[in-house]
mmCIF file of C-alpha atoms and ligand atoms in Angstrom:
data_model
loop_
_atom_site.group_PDB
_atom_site.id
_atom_site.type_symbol
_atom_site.label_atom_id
_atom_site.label_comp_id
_atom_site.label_asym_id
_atom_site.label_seq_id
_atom_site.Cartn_x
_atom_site.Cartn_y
_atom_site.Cartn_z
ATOM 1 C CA UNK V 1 0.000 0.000 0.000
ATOM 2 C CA UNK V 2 1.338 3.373 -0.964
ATOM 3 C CA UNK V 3 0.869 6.396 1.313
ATOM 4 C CA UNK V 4 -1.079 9.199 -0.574
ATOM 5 C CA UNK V 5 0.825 11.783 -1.021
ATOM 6 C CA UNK V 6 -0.089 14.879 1.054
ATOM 7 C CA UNK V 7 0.337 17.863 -1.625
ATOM 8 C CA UNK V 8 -1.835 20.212 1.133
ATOM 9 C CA UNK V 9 -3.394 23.450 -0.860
ATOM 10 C CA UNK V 10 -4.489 26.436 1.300
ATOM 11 C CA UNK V 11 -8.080 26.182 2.527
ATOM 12 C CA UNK V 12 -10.361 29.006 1.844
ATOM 13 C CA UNK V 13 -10.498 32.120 3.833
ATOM 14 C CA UNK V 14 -11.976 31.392 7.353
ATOM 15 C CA UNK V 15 -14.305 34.481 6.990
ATOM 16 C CA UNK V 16 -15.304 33.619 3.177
ATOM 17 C CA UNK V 17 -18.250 31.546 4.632
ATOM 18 C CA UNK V 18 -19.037 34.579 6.194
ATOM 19 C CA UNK V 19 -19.007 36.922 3.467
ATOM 20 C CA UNK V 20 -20.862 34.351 1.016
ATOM 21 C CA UNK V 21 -23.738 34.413 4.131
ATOM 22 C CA UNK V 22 -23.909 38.179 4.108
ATOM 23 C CA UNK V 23 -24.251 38.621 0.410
ATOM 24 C CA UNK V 24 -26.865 35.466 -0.187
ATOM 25 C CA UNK V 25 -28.778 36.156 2.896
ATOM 26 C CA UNK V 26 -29.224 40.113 1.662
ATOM 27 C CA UNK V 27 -30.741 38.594 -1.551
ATOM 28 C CA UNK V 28 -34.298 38.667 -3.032
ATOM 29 C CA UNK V 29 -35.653 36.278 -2.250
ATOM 30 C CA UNK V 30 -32.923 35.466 0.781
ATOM 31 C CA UNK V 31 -30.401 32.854 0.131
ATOM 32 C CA UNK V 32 -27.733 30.622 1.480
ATOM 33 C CA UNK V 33 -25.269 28.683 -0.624
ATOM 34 C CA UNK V 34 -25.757 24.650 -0.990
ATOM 35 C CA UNK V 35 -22.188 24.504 -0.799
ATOM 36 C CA UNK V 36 -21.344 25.094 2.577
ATOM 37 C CA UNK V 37 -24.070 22.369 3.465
ATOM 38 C CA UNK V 38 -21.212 19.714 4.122
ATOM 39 C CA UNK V 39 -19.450 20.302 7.335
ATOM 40 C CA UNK V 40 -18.589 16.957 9.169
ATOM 41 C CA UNK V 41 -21.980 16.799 10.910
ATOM 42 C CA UNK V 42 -23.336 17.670 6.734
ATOM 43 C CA UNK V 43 -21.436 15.456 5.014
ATOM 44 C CA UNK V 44 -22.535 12.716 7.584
ATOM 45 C CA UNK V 45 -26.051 13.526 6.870
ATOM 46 C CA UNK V 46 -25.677 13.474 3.041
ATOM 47 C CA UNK V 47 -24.136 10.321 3.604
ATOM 48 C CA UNK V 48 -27.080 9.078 5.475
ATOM 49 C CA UNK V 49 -29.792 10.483 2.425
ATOM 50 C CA UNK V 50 -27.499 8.442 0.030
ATOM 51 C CA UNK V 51 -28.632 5.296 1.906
ATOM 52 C CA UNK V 52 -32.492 6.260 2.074
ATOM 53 C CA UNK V 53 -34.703 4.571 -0.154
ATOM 54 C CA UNK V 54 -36.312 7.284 -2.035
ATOM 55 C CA UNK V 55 -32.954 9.207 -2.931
ATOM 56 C CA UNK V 56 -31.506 6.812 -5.617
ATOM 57 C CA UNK V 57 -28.922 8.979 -7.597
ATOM 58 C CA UNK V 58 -25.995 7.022 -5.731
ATOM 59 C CA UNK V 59 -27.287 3.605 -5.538
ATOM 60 C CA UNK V 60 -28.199 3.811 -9.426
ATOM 61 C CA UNK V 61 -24.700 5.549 -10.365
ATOM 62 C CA UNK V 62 -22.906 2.835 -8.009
ATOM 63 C CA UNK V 63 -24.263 0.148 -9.771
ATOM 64 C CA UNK V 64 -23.515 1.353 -12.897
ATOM 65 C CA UNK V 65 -19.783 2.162 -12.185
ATOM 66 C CA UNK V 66 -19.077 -1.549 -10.941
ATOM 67 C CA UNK V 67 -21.158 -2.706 -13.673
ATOM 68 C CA UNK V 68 -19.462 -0.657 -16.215
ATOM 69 C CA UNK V 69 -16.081 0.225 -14.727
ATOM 70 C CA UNK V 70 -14.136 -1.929 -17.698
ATOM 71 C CA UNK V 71 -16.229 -0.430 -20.161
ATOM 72 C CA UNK V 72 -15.688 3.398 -19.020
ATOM 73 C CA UNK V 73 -12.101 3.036 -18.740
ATOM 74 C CA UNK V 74 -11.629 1.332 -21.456
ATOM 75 C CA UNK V 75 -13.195 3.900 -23.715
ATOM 76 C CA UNK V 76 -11.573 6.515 -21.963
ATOM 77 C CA UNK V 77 -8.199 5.188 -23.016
ATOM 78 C CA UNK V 78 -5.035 4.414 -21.525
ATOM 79 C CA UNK V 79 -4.773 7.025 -18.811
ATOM 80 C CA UNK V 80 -2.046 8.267 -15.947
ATOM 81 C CA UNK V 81 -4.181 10.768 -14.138
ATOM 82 C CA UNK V 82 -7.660 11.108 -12.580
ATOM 83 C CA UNK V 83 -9.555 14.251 -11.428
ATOM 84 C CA UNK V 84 -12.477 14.178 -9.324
ATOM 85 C CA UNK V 85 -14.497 17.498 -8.642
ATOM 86 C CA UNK V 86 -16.422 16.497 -5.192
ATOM 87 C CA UNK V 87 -15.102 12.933 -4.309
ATOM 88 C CA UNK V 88 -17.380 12.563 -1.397
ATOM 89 C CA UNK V 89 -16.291 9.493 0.749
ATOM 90 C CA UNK V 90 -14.569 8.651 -2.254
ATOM 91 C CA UNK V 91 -16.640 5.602 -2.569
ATOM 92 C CA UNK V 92 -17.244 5.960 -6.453
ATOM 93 C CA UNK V 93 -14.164 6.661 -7.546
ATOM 94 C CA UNK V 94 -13.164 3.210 -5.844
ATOM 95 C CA UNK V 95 -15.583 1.376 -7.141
ATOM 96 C CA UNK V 96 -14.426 2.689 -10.453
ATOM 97 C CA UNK V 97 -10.961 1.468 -10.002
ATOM 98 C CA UNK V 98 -11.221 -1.451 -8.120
ATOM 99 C CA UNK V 99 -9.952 -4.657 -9.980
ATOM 100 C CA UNK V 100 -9.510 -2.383 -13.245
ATOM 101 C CA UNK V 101 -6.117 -0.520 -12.679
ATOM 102 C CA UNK V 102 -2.579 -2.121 -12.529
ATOM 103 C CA UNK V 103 -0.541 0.503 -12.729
ATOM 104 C CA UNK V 104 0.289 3.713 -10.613
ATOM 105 C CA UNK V 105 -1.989 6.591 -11.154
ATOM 106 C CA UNK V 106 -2.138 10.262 -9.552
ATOM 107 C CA UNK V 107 -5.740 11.171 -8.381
ATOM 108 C CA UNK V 108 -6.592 14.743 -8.166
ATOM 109 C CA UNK V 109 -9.362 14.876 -5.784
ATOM 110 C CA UNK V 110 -10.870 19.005 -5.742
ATOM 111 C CA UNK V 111 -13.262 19.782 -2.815
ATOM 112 C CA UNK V 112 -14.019 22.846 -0.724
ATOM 113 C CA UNK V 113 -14.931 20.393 2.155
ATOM 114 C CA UNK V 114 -11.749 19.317 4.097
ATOM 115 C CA UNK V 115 -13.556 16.595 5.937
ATOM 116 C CA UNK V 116 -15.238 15.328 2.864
ATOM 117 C CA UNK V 117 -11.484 15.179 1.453
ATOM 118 C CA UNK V 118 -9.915 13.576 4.453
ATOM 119 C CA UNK V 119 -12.258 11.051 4.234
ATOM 120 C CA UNK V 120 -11.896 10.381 0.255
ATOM 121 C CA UNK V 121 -8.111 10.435 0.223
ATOM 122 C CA UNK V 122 -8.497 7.460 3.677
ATOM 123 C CA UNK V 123 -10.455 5.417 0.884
ATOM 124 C CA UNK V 124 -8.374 5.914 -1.912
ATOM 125 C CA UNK V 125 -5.405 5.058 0.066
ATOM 126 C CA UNK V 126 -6.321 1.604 0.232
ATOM 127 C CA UNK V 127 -6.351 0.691 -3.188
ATOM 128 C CA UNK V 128 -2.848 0.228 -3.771
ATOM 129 C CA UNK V 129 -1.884 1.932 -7.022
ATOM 130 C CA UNK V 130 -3.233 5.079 -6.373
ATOM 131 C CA UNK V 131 -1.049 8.738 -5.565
ATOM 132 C CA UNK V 132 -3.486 11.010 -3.831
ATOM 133 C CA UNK V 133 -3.717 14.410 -4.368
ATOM 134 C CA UNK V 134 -6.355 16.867 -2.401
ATOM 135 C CA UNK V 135 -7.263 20.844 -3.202
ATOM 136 C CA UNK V 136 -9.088 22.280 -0.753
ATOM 137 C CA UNK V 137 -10.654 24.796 -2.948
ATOM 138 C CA UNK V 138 -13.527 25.527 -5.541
ATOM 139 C CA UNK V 139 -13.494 23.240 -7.944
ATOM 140 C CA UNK V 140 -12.542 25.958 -10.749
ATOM 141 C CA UNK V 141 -9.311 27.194 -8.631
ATOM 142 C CA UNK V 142 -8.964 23.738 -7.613
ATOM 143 C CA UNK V 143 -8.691 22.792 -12.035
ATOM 144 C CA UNK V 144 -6.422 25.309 -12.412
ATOM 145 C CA UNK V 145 -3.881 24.614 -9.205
ATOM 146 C CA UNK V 146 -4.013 20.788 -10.778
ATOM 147 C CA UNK V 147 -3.530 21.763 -14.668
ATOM 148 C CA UNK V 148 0.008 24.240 -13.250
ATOM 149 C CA UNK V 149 1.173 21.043 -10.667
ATOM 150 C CA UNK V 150 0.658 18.522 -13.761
ATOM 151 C CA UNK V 151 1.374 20.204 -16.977
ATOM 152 C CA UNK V 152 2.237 17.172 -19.672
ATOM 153 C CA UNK V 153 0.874 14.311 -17.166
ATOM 154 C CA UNK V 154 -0.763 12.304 -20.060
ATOM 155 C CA UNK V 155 -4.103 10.753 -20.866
ATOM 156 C CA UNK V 156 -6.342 12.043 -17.868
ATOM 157 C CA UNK V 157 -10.075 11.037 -16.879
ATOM 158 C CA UNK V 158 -12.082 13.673 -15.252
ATOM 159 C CA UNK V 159 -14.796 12.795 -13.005
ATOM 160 C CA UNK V 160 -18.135 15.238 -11.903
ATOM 161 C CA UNK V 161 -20.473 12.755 -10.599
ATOM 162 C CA UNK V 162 -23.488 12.418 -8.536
ATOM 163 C CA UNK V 163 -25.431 14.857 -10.489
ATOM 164 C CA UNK V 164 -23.199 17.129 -8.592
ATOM 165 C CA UNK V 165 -23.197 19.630 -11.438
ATOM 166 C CA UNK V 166 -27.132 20.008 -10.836
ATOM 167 C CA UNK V 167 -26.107 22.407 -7.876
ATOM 168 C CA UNK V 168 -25.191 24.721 -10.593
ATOM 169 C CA UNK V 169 -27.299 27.470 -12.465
ATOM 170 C CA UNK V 170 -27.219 26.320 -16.250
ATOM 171 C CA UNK V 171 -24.518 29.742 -16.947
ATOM 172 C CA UNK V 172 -22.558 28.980 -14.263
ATOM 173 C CA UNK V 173 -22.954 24.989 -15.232
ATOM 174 C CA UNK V 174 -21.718 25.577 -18.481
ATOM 175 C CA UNK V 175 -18.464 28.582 -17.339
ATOM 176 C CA UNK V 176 -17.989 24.404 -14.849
ATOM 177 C CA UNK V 177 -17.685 22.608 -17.390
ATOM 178 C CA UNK V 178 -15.439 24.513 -19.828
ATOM 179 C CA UNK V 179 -13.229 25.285 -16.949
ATOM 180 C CA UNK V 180 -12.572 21.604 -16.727
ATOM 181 C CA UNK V 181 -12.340 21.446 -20.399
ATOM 182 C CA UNK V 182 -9.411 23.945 -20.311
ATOM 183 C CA UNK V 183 -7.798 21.555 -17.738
ATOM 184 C CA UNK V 184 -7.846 18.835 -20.276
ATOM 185 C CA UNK V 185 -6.184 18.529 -23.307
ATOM 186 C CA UNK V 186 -7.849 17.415 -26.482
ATOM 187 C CA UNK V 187 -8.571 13.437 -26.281
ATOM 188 C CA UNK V 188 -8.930 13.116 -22.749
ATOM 189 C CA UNK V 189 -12.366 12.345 -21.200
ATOM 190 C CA UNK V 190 -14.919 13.485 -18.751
ATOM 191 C CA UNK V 191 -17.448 11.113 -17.000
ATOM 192 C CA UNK V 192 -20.222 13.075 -15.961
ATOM 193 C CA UNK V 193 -23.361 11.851 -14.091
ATOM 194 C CA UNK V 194 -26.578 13.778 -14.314
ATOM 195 C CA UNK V 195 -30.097 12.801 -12.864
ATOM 196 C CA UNK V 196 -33.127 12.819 -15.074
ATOM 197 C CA UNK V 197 -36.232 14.285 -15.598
ATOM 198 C CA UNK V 198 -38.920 12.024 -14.091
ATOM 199 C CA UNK V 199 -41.977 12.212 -12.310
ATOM 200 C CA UNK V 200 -42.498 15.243 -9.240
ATOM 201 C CA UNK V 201 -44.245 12.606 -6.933
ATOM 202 C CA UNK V 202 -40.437 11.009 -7.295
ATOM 203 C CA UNK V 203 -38.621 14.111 -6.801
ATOM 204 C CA UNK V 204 -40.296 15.226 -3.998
ATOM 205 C CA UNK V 205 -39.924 12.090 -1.682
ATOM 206 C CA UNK V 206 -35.934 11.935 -3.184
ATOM 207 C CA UNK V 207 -35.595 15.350 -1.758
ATOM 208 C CA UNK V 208 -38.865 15.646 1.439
ATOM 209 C CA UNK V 209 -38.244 12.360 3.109
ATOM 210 C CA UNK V 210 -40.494 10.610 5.231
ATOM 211 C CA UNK V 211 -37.501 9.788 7.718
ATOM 212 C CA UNK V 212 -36.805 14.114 8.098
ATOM 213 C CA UNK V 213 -33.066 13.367 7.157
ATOM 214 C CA UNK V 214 -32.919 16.000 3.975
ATOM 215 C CA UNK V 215 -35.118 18.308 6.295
ATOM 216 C CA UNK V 216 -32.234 17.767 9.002
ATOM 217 C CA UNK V 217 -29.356 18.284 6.371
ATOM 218 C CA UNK V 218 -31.421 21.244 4.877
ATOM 219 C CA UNK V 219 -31.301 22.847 8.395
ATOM 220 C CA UNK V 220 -27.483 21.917 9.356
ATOM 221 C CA UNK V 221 -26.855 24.987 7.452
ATOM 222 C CA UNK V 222 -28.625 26.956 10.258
ATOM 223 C CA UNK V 223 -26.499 24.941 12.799
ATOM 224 C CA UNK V 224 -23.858 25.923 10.956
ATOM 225 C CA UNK V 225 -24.190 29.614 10.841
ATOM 226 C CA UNK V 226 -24.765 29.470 14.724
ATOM 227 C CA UNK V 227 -21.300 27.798 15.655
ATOM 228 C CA UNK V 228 -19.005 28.876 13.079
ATOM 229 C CA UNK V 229 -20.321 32.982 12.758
ATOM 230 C CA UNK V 230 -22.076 33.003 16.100
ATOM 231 C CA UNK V 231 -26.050 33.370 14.735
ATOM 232 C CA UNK V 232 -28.570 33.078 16.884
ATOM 233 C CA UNK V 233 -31.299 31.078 14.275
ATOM 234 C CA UNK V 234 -33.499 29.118 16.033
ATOM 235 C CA UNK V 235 -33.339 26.102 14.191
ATOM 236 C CA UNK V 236 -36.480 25.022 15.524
ATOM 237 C CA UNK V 237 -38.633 27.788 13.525
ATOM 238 C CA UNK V 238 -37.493 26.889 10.128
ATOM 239 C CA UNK V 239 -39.023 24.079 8.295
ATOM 240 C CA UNK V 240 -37.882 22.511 5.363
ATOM 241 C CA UNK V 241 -39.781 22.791 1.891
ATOM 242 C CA UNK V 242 -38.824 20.652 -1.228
ATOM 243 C CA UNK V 243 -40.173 21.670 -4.608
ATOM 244 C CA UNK V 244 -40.215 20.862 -8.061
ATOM 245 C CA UNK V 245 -39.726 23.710 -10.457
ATOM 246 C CA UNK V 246 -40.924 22.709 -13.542
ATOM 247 C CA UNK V 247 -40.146 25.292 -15.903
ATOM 248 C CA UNK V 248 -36.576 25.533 -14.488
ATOM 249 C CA UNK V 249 -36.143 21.796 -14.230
ATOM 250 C CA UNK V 250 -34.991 21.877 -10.917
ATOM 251 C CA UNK V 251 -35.838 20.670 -7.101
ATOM 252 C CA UNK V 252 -35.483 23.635 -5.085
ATOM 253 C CA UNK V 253 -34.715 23.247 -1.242
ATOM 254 C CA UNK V 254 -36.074 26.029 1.175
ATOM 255 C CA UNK V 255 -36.422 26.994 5.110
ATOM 256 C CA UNK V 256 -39.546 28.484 5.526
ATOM 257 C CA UNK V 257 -39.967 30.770 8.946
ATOM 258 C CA UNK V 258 -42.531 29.711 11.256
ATOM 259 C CA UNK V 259 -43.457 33.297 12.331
ATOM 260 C CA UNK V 260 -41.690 36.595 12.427
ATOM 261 C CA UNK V 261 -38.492 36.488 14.143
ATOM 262 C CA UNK V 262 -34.928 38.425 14.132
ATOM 263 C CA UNK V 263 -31.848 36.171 13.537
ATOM 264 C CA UNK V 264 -28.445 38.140 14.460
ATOM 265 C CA UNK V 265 -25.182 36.957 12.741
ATOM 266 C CA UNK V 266 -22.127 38.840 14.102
ATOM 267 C CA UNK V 267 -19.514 37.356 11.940
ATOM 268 C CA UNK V 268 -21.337 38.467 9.038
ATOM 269 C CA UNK V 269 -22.644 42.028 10.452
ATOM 270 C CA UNK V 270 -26.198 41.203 9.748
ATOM 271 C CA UNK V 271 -29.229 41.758 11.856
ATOM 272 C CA UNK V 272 -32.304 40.299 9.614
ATOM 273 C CA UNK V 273 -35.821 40.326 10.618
ATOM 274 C CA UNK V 274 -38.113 37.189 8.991
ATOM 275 C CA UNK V 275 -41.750 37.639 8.688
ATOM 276 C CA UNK V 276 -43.720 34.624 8.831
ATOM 277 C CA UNK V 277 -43.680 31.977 5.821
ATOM 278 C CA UNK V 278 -40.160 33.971 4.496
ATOM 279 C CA UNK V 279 -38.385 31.546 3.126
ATOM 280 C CA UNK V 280 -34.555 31.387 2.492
ATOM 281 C CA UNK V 281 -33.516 29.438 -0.989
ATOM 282 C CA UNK V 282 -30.624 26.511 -0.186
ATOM 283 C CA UNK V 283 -30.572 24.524 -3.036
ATOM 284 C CA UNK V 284 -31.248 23.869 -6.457
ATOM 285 C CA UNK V 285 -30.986 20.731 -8.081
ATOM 286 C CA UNK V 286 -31.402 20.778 -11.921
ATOM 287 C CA UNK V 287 -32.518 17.431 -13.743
ATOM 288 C CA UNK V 288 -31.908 16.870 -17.283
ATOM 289 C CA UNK V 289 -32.961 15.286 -20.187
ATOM 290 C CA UNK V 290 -30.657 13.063 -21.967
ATOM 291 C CA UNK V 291 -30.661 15.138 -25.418
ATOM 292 C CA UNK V 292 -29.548 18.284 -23.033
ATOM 293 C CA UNK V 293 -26.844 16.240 -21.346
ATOM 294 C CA UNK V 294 -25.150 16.054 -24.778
ATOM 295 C CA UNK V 295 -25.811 19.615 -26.301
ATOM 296 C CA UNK V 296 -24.002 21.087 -22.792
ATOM 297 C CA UNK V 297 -21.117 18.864 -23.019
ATOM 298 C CA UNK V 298 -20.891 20.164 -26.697
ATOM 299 C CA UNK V 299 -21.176 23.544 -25.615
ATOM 300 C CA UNK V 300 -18.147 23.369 -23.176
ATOM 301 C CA UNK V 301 -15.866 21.832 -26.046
ATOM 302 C CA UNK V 302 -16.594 18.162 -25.675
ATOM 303 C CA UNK V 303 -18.610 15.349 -27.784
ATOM 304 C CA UNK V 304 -20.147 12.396 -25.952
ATOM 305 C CA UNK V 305 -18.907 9.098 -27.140
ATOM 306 C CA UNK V 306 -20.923 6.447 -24.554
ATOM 307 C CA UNK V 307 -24.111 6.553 -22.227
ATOM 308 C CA UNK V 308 -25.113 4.480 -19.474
ATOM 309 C CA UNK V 309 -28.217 4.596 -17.535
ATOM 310 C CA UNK V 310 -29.929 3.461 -14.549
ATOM 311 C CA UNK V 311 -33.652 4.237 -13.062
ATOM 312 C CA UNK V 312 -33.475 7.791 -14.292
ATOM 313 C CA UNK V 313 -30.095 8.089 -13.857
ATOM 314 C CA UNK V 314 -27.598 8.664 -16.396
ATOM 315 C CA UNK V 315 -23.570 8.713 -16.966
ATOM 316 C CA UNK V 316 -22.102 9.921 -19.807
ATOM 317 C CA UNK V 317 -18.385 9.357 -21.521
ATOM 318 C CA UNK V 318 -17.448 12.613 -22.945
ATOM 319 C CA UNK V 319 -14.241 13.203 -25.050
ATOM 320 C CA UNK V 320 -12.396 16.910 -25.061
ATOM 321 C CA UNK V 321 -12.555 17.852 -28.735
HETATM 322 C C1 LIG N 401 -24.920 16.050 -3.864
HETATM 323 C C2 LIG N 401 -25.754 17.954 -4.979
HETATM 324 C C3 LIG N 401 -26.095 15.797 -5.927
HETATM 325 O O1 LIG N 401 -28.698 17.734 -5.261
HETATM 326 O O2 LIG N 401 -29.231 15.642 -5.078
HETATM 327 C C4 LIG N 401 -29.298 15.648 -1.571
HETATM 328 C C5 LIG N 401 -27.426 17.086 -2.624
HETATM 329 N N1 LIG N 401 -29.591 17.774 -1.566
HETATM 330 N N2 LIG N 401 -30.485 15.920 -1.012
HETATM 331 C C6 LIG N 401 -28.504 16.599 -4.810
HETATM 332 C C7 LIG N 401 -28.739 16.841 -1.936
HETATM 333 C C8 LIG N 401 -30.654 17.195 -0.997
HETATM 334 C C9 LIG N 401 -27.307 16.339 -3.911
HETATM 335 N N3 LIG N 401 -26.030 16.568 -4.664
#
């Protein structure tokens, strides 16, 4: 077993979480980013919704990496370098390799969340052939750090799975996706994993569970705010609200205020009064139809060469062009 090599980046500014919460939360309507959702006591929860039986986008793209694994890396070629943008535990990526790669390969692994990284690089480190590499940083900063570290590192596989890219507005999907084109060079590949259109009832239990979990992972972020920039939210008078947004094609996550109430948060110099039913936006989660899966990858300098789906879930091989 090979230790994984510990090429530390510098984490984020402590008081950027801070600053994101001031702008987002002076919004209209009121906002708070879905990426600061996985702190240790987060990422545990998301962990937990993966396992629930209504939320099936990692159970379907699991089974289709270890059914597929030889297949995907065979079509993406001969390769010397991975690059995953939001590893998670780093179960997928393992399942990916397992029993598929002999020889030594670097792994890139870009993530804003340090314990989500810790954890990822722990798996990874198992599998023998495998030289670790985290950035603790936003996935475009964390392309760009990679693409200087590795110039000339050969035939490289880039992974954004999970439907993680559904977090992102489709402009700021798109400026995603050619920033990891433009840490490629032309014939490497991109596995991407998006989760479908299908039908609200679906949605809506995948994101409102009947066991609360989502509704307690929605509200960590409240938790959150109260340790790390010493709020005062009562987490109590928030509920959670899933809903499906048709005409955007997207689940959006809320807290809704219970009644009107005044929420200090010193760190961010912000003294907000909620009425009642005020609602702050947490998440969106865009689902896509196969056809515009393909025209986005094409927009952001790639062409799709191979598909695989699963119960409304769907990976795609994509080749830098
Ligand atoms: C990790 C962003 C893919 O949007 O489905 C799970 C996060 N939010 N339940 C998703 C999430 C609510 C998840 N992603």
């Amino acid at each position: 077993m090979r230790p994984s090599a510990a090429l530390e980046t510098s984490p984020p500014a402590p008081d950027r979480f801070a600053a994101d919460v001031r702008h987002s939360l002076s919004q209209t309507p009121r906002q708070l980013p879905s990426r600061y959702f996985y702190d240790e006591l987060g990422s545990a929860l998301f962990e937990a919704i993966t396992r629930l039986p209504w939320y099936r986008i990692t159970r379907s793209e699991q089974t289709l990496l270890r059914a597929h694994a030889r297949d995907i890396l065979a079509s993406a070629g001969p390769l010397t370098t991975l690059i995953e943008l939001g590893p998670g535990s780093g179960a997928k990526l393992a399942t990916l390799v397992s029993g598929h790669v002999q020889r030594t390969m670097t792994v890139h692994l870009i993530d804003v969340s340090g314990a989500a990284l810790g954890e990822a690089a722990s798996t990874l480190a198992r599998h023998g052939a495998l030289d670790v590499v985290t950035h603790e940083v936003e996935y475009a900063a964390g392309l760009a750090e990679m693409a200087r570290q590795a110039p000339g590192r050969g035939p490289t596989l880039a992974l954004f799975l999970g439907s993680n890219i559904g977090n992102f507005d489709p402009p700021e999907g798109d400026a995603l996706l050619r920033s990891i084109r433009a840490a490629l060079a032309e014939g490497d590949a991109l596995l991407l994993g998006t989760d479908l259109v299908k039908p609200e009832r679906e949605l809506l239990l995948a994101y409102d569970d009947p066991l609360g979990v989502t509704a307690s992972f929605n509200r960590n972020l409240l938790v959150r705010a109260n340790r790390e920039l010493g709020a005062d939210f009562d987490v109590d008078a928030f509920t959670h609200r899933a809903l499906w947004n048709a005409g955007a094609s997207r689940v959006e996550m809320h807290l809704v205020s219970e009644r009107r109430q005044h929420v200090r948060i010193p760190a961010s110099c912000l003294a907000i009064t909620f009425e009642a039913d005020e609602t702050i936006w947490t998440e969106s989660s865009y689902k896509y139809r196969e056809s515009n899966v393909r025209a986005m990858l094409e927009r952001a300098g790639f062409r799709a060469k191979a598909e695989w789906r699963e119960s409304s879930f769907a990976l795609t091989l994509a080749q830098a062009r």
